Amino acid sequence: MKLNILGCYSATPRTFTNPTSQVLEINNHLFLIDCGEGTQVQLRRHKIKFNRIKHIFISHLHGDHFFGLVGLISTMRLLTRETELHIYAPKGLKEVITLQMKLANSWTNFDLIFHELTSEFSELIFEDKKVEVYTIPLNHRVYTNGFLFKEKPGERKLDMNAVLNANIDIAYYRKLKQGADVINNDGEIINNEAVTFAPDKPKSYAFCSDTAYKEDIVPIIKNVDVLYHESTFLEQHAHLAPKTKHSTAKEAGSIAKQANVGKLLLGHYSTRYDDLNLFKTEAQTLFKNVELADDGKVFEF
């Protein structure tokens, strides 16, 4: 997996920071996660091809998480895109985008498919042969979801020396990769684990957008490789978190610890702060493996 941070600051864009937007590269997919103002500029800056984005996930309908979407769709239209585009978002976004297009008489020449989200419980919203995406219900001032991206377990790998020594016909290689025991050319049953290697451990990424501290997401994100969790405030302003339905860096650290994640990425910083390292320091009082998201950063895992 590769994660491109296009923007990770709260509220309004500035000349040197951008609101929330990320691109997750996983199993030949480029998933766009949130689409704050300026996203298409950041995509160009980081040389990410628009036409490779086929699925967009919007966490909630506050402007700093979707104001860039209508511009991105318009640009895709101008670039004569033909591939369909799927948008997974809270109910209401379809109305916003289609009204804009209707009033501008600028309908797309590609299929724009909205998957409207309304469930208060985690649900599977995307699946193919290699990847699953689930919602993570969050607690914000409007209906909000995070998203859990999970690789499916891959096929077992052939130990070719062992396979050849076991005198297994090539016709059975597919079954071996699928984990089955097979009969060799001598009529013997060959145990799968004797001639194959286990597949690589599936990777997972959890994106937790704007939310108040919410412990009941822990079972959903348990043991993920990387967790991005909003950390709008430092402890000195912790009293603002419940009022605005946001989290502190320390609370993000608590969630990461309870969920036993591999790595915690912090983001959605309030622009009132100049020193981002303070977020890392506060989160590390509860969870050690912390990194700071920042515009333009790329994480591979």
JSON list of N, CA, C and O in Angstrom, two decimals, residues 128-160:
[
{"chain": "A", "resi": 128, "resn": "ASP", "atom": "N", "xyz": [-13.97, -6.32, -4.39]},
{"chain": "A", "resi": 128, "resn": "ASP", "atom": "CA", "xyz": [-13.61, -7.03, -5.60]},
{"chain": "A", "resi": 128, "resn": "ASP", "atom": "C", "xyz": [-12.80, -8.26, -5.18]},
{"chain": "A", "resi": 128, "resn": "ASP", "atom": "O", "xyz": [-12.86, -8.67, -4.03]},
{"chain": "A", "resi": 129, "resn": "LYS", "atom": "N", "xyz": [-12.05, -8.85, -6.09]},
{"chain": "A", "resi": 129, "resn": "LYS", "atom": "CA", "xyz": [-11.35, -10.09, -5.77]},
{"chain": "A", "resi": 129, "resn": "LYS", "atom": "C", "xyz": [-10.22, -9.90, -4.76]},
{"chain": "A", "resi": 129, "resn": "LYS", "atom": "O", "xyz": [-9.80, -10.86, -4.10]},
{"chain": "A", "resi": 130, "resn": "LYS", "atom": "N", "xyz": [-9.74, -8.67, -4.61]},
{"chain": "A", "resi": 130, "resn": "LYS", "atom": "CA", "xyz": [-8.56, -8.45, -3.78]},
{"chain": "A", "resi": 130, "resn": "LYS", "atom": "C", "xyz": [-8.76, -7.50, -2.61]},
{"chain": "A", "resi": 130, "resn": "LYS", "atom": "O", "xyz": [-7.96, -7.48, -1.68]},
{"chain": "A", "resi": 131, "resn": "VAL", "atom": "N", "xyz": [-9.80, -6.67, -2.64]},
{"chain": "A", "resi": 131, "resn": "VAL", "atom": "CA", "xyz": [-9.93, -5.60, -1.66]},
{"chain": "A", "resi": 131, "resn": "VAL", "atom": "C", "xyz": [-11.37, -5.50, -1.15]},
{"chain": "A", "resi": 131, "resn": "VAL", "atom": "O", "xyz": [-12.32, -5.71, -1.90]},
{"chain": "A", "resi": 132, "resn": "GLU", "atom": "N", "xyz": [-11.51, -5.16, 0.14]},
{"chain": "A", "resi": 132, "resn": "GLU", "atom": "CA", "xyz": [-12.80, -4.84, 0.74]},
{"chain": "A", "resi": 132, "resn": "GLU", "atom": "C", "xyz": [-12.71, -3.47, 1.39]},
{"chain": "A", "resi": 132, "resn": "GLU", "atom": "O", "xyz": [-11.66, -3.10, 1.92]},
{"chain": "A", "resi": 133, "resn": "VAL", "atom": "N", "xyz": [-13.81, -2.72, 1.36]},
{"chain": "A", "resi": 133, "resn": "VAL", "atom": "CA", "xyz": [-13.88, -1.43, 2.03]},
{"chain": "A", "resi": 133, "resn": "VAL", "atom": "C", "xyz": [-15.14, -1.41, 2.91]},
{"chain": "A", "resi": 133, "resn": "VAL", "atom": "O", "xyz": [-16.23, -1.69, 2.42]},
{"chain": "A", "resi": 134, "resn": "TYR", "atom": "N", "xyz": [-14.93, -1.07, 4.18]},
{"chain": "A", "resi": 134, "resn": "TYR", "atom": "CA", "xyz": [-16.03, -0.98, 5.15]},
{"chain": "A", "resi": 134, "resn": "TYR", "atom": "C", "xyz": [-16.15, 0.45, 5.68]},
{"chain": "A", "resi": 134, "resn": "TYR", "atom": "O", "xyz": [-15.13, 1.17, 5.75]},
{"chain": "A", "resi": 135, "resn": "THR", "atom": "N", "xyz": [-17.33, 0.84, 6.07]},
{"chain": "A", "resi": 135, "resn": "THR", "atom": "CA", "xyz": [-17.48, 2.12, 6.76]},
{"chain": "A", "resi": 135, "resn": "THR", "atom": "C", "xyz": [-17.10, 1.96, 8.23]},
{"chain": "A", "resi": 135, "resn": "THR", "atom": "O", "xyz": [-17.20, 0.87, 8.81]},
{"chain": "A", "resi": 136, "resn": "ILE", "atom": "N", "xyz": [-16.66, 3.07, 8.82]},
{"chain": "A", "resi": 136, "resn": "ILE", "atom": "CA", "xyz": [-16.39, 3.15, 10.26]},
{"chain": "A", "resi": 136, "resn": "ILE", "atom": "C", "xyz": [-17.27, 4.27, 10.80]},
{"chain": "A", "resi": 136, "resn": "ILE", "atom": "O", "xyz": [-16.95, 5.45, 10.63]},
{"chain": "A", "resi": 137, "resn": "PRO", "atom": "N", "xyz": [-18.41, 3.97, 11.42]},
{"chain": "A", "resi": 137, "resn": "PRO", "atom": "CA", "xyz": [-19.30, 5.02, 11.91]},
{"chain": "A", "resi": 137, "resn": "PRO", "atom": "C", "xyz": [-18.60, 5.89, 12.96]},
{"chain": "A", "resi": 137, "resn": "PRO", "atom": "O", "xyz": [-18.03, 5.38, 13.93]},
{"chain": "A", "resi": 138, "resn": "LEU", "atom": "N", "xyz": [-18.65, 7.20, 12.75]},
{"chain": "A", "resi": 138, "resn": "LEU", "atom": "CA", "xyz": [-17.97, 8.15, 13.65]},
{"chain": "A", "resi": 138, "resn": "LEU", "atom": "C", "xyz": [-18.99, 9.06, 14.32]},
{"chain": "A", "resi": 138, "resn": "LEU", "atom": "O", "xyz": [-20.19, 8.98, 14.05]},
{"chain": "A", "resi": 139, "resn": "ASN", "atom": "N", "xyz": [-18.50, 9.91, 15.20]},
{"chain": "A", "resi": 139, "resn": "ASN", "atom": "CA", "xyz": [-19.38, 10.78, 15.98]},
{"chain": "A", "resi": 139, "resn": "ASN", "atom": "C", "xyz": [-18.97, 12.23, 15.74]},
{"chain": "A", "resi": 139, "resn": "ASN", "atom": "O", "xyz": [-18.05, 12.75, 16.38]},
{"chain": "A", "resi": 140, "resn": "HIS", "atom": "N", "xyz": [-19.66, 12.87, 14.81]},
{"chain": "A", "resi": 140, "resn": "HIS", "atom": "CA", "xyz": [-19.35, 14.26, 14.48]},
{"chain": "A", "resi": 140, "resn": "HIS", "atom": "C", "xyz": [-20.66, 15.05, 14.47]},
{"chain": "A", "resi": 140, "resn": "HIS", "atom": "O", "xyz": [-21.72, 14.53, 14.81]},
{"chain": "A", "resi": 141, "resn": "ARG", "atom": "N", "xyz": [-20.59, 16.30, 14.06]},
{"chain": "A", "resi": 141, "resn": "ARG", "atom": "CA", "xyz": [-21.78, 17.15, 14.13]},
{"chain": "A", "resi": 141, "resn": "ARG", "atom": "C", "xyz": [-22.79, 16.83, 13.02]},
{"chain": "A", "resi": 141, "resn": "ARG", "atom": "O", "xyz": [-23.94, 17.26, 13.10]},
{"chain": "A", "resi": 142, "resn": "VAL", "atom": "N", "xyz": [-22.34, 16.15, 11.99]},
{"chain": "A", "resi": 142, "resn": "VAL", "atom": "CA", "xyz": [-23.22, 15.63, 10.95]},
{"chain": "A", "resi": 142, "resn": "VAL", "atom": "C", "xyz": [-22.88, 14.16, 10.75]},
{"chain": "A", "resi": 142, "resn": "VAL", "atom": "O", "xyz": [-21.86, 13.66, 11.25]},
{"chain": "A", "resi": 143, "resn": "TYR", "atom": "N", "xyz": [-23.72, 13.46, 10.02]},
{"chain": "A", "resi": 143, "resn": "TYR", "atom": "CA", "xyz": [-23.49, 12.04, 9.75]},
{"chain": "A", "resi": 143, "resn": "TYR", "atom": "C", "xyz": [-22.12, 11.86, 9.10]},
{"chain": "A", "resi": 143, "resn": "TYR", "atom": "O", "xyz": [-21.81, 12.47, 8.07]},
{"chain": "A", "resi": 144, "resn": "THR", "atom": "N", "xyz": [-21.29, 10.99, 9.69]},
{"chain": "A", "resi": 144, "resn": "THR", "atom": "CA", "xyz": [-19.89, 10.86, 9.27]},
{"chain": "A", "resi": 144, "resn": "THR", "atom": "C", "xyz": [-19.43, 9.41, 9.35]},
{"chain": "A", "resi": 144, "resn": "THR", "atom": "O", "xyz": [-19.76, 8.69, 10.29]},
{"chain": "A", "resi": 145, "resn": "ASN", "atom": "N", "xyz": [-18.66, 9.01, 8.36]},
{"chain": "A", "resi": 145, "resn": "ASN", "atom": "CA", "xyz": [-18.01, 7.70, 8.37]},
{"chain": "A", "resi": 145, "resn": "ASN", "atom": "C", "xyz": [-16.52, 7.84, 8.12]},
{"chain": "A", "resi": 145, "resn": "ASN", "atom": "O", "xyz": [-16.08, 8.69, 7.35]},
{"chain": "A", "resi": 146, "resn": "GLY", "atom": "N", "xyz": [-15.76, 6.98, 8.77]},
{"chain": "A", "resi": 146, "resn": "GLY", "atom": "CA", "xyz": [-14.41, 6.70, 8.33]},
{"chain": "A", "resi": 146, "resn": "GLY", "atom": "C", "xyz": [-14.48, 5.52, 7.38]},
{"chain": "A", "resi": 146, "resn": "GLY", "atom": "O", "xyz": [-15.57, 4.98, 7.10]},
{"chain": "A", "resi": 147, "resn": "PHE", "atom": "N", "xyz": [-13.31, 5.06, 6.91]},
{"chain": "A", "resi": 147, "resn": "PHE", "atom": "CA", "xyz": [-13.30, 3.95, 5.96]},
{"chain": "A", "resi": 147, "resn": "PHE", "atom": "C", "xyz": [-12.15, 3.00, 6.29]},
{"chain": "A", "resi": 147, "resn": "PHE", "atom": "O", "xyz": [-11.04, 3.43, 6.59]},
{"chain": "A", "resi": 148, "resn": "LEU", "atom": "N", "xyz": [-12.46, 1.70, 6.25]},
{"chain": "A", "resi": 148, "resn": "LEU", "atom": "CA", "xyz": [-11.47, 0.66, 6.49]},
{"chain": "A", "resi": 148, "resn": "LEU", "atom": "C", "xyz": [-11.19, -0.07, 5.19]},
{"chain": "A", "resi": 148, "resn": "LEU", "atom": "O", "xyz": [-12.11, -0.64, 4.58]},
{"chain": "A", "resi": 149, "resn": "PHE", "atom": "N", "xyz": [-9.94, -0.04, 4.75]},
{"chain": "A", "resi": 149, "resn": "PHE", "atom": "CA", "xyz": [-9.52, -0.68, 3.51]},
{"chain": "A", "resi": 149, "resn": "PHE", "atom": "C", "xyz": [-8.72, -1.93, 3.87]},
{"chain": "A", "resi": 149, "resn": "PHE", "atom": "O", "xyz": [-7.71, -1.84, 4.57]},
{"chain": "A", "resi": 150, "resn": "LYS", "atom": "N", "xyz": [-9.16, -3.08, 3.36]},
{"chain": "A", "resi": 150, "resn": "LYS", "atom": "CA", "xyz": [-8.52, -4.35, 3.72]},
{"chain": "A", "resi": 150, "resn": "LYS", "atom": "C", "xyz": [-8.21, -5.18, 2.49]},
{"chain": "A", "resi": 150, "resn": "LYS", "atom": "O", "xyz": [-9.08, -5.37, 1.64]},
{"chain": "A", "resi": 151, "resn": "GLU", "atom": "N", "xyz": [-6.96, -5.63, 2.39]},
{"chain": "A", "resi": 151, "resn": "GLU", "atom": "CA", "xyz": [-6.64, -6.61, 1.37]},
{"chain": "A", "resi": 151, "resn": "GLU", "atom": "C", "xyz": [-7.23, -7.97, 1.77]},
{"chain": "A", "resi": 151, "resn": "GLU", "atom": "O", "xyz": [-7.23, -8.33, 2.95]},
{"chain": "A", "resi": 152, "resn": "LYS", "atom": "N", "xyz": [-7.70, -8.71, 0.79]},
{"chain": "A", "resi": 152, "resn": "LYS", "atom": "CA", "xyz": [-8.10, -10.08, 1.04]},
{"chain": "A", "resi": 152, "resn": "LYS", "atom": "C", "xyz": [-6.85, -10.97, 1.05]},
{"chain": "A", "resi": 152, "resn": "LYS", "atom": "O", "xyz": [-5.85, -10.64, 0.41]},
{"chain": "A", "resi": 153, "resn": "PRO", "atom": "N", "xyz": [-6.91, -12.08, 1.78]},
{"chain": "A", "resi": 153, "resn": "PRO", "atom": "CA", "xyz": [-5.74, -12.98, 1.78]},
{"chain": "A", "resi": 153, "resn": "PRO", "atom": "C", "xyz": [-5.41, -13.44, 0.36]},
{"chain": "A", "resi": 153, "resn": "PRO", "atom": "O", "xyz": [-6.30, -13.76, -0.44]},
{"chain": "A", "resi": 154, "resn": "GLY", "atom": "N", "xyz": [-4.13, -13.44, 0.04]},
{"chain": "A", "resi": 154, "resn": "GLY", "atom": "CA", "xyz": [-3.70, -13.85, -1.29]},
{"chain": "A", "resi": 154, "resn": "GLY", "atom": "C", "xyz": [-3.54, -15.36, -1.39]},
{"chain": "A", "resi": 154, "resn": "GLY", "atom": "O", "xyz": [-3.75, -16.10, -0.42]},
{"chain": "A", "resi": 155, "resn": "GLU", "atom": "N", "xyz": [-3.17, -15.82, -2.56]},
{"chain": "A", "resi": 155, "resn": "GLU", "atom": "CA", "xyz": [-2.94, -17.24, -2.78]},
{"chain": "A", "resi": 155, "resn": "GLU", "atom": "C", "xyz": [-1.61, -17.67, -2.16]},
{"chain": "A", "resi": 155, "resn": "GLU", "atom": "O", "xyz": [-0.70, -16.86, -1.98]},
{"chain": "A", "resi": 156, "resn": "ARG", "atom": "N", "xyz": [-1.51, -18.95, -1.86]},
{"chain": "A", "resi": 156, "resn": "ARG", "atom": "CA", "xyz": [-0.24, -19.49, -1.38]},
{"chain": "A", "resi": 156, "resn": "ARG", "atom": "C", "xyz": [0.77, -19.47, -2.52]},
{"chain": "A", "resi": 156, "resn": "ARG", "atom": "O", "xyz": [0.40, -19.45, -3.71]},
{"chain": "A", "resi": 157, "resn": "LYS", "atom": "N", "xyz": [2.05, -19.49, -2.17]},
{"chain": "A", "resi": 157, "resn": "LYS", "atom": "CA", "xyz": [3.11, -19.42, -3.17]},
{"chain": "A", "resi": 157, "resn": "LYS", "atom": "C", "xyz": [3.78, -20.78, -3.30]},
{"chain": "A", "resi": 157, "resn": "LYS", "atom": "O", "xyz": [4.05, -21.45, -2.30]},
{"chain": "A", "resi": 158, "resn": "LEU", "atom": "N", "xyz": [4.04, -21.18, -4.53]},
{"chain": "A", "resi": 158, "resn": "LEU", "atom": "CA", "xyz": [4.65, -22.48, -4.77]},
{"chain": "A", "resi": 158, "resn": "LEU", "atom": "C", "xyz": [6.13, -22.48, -4.39]},
{"chain": "A", "resi": 158, "resn": "LEU", "atom": "O", "xyz": [6.88, -21.56, -4.75]},
{"chain": "A", "resi": 159, "resn": "ASP", "atom": "N", "xyz": [6.54, -23.51, -3.66]},
{"chain": "A", "resi": 159, "resn": "ASP", "atom": "CA", "xyz": [7.96, -23.78, -3.42]},
{"chain": "A", "resi": 159, "resn": "ASP", "atom": "C", "xyz": [8.38, -24.71, -4.55]},
{"chain": "A", "resi": 159, "resn": "ASP", "atom": "O", "xyz": [8.21, -25.93, -4.47]},
{"chain": "A", "resi": 160, "resn": "MET", "atom": "N", "xyz": [8.89, -24.15, -5.63]},
{"chain": "A", "resi": 160, "resn": "MET", "atom": "CA", "xyz": [9.08, -24.91, -6.86]},
{"chain": "A", "resi": 160, "resn": "MET", "atom": "C", "xyz": [10.03, -26.09, -6.68]},
{"chain": "A", "resi": 160, "resn": "MET", "atom": "O", "xyz": [9.83, -27.16, -7.28]}
]
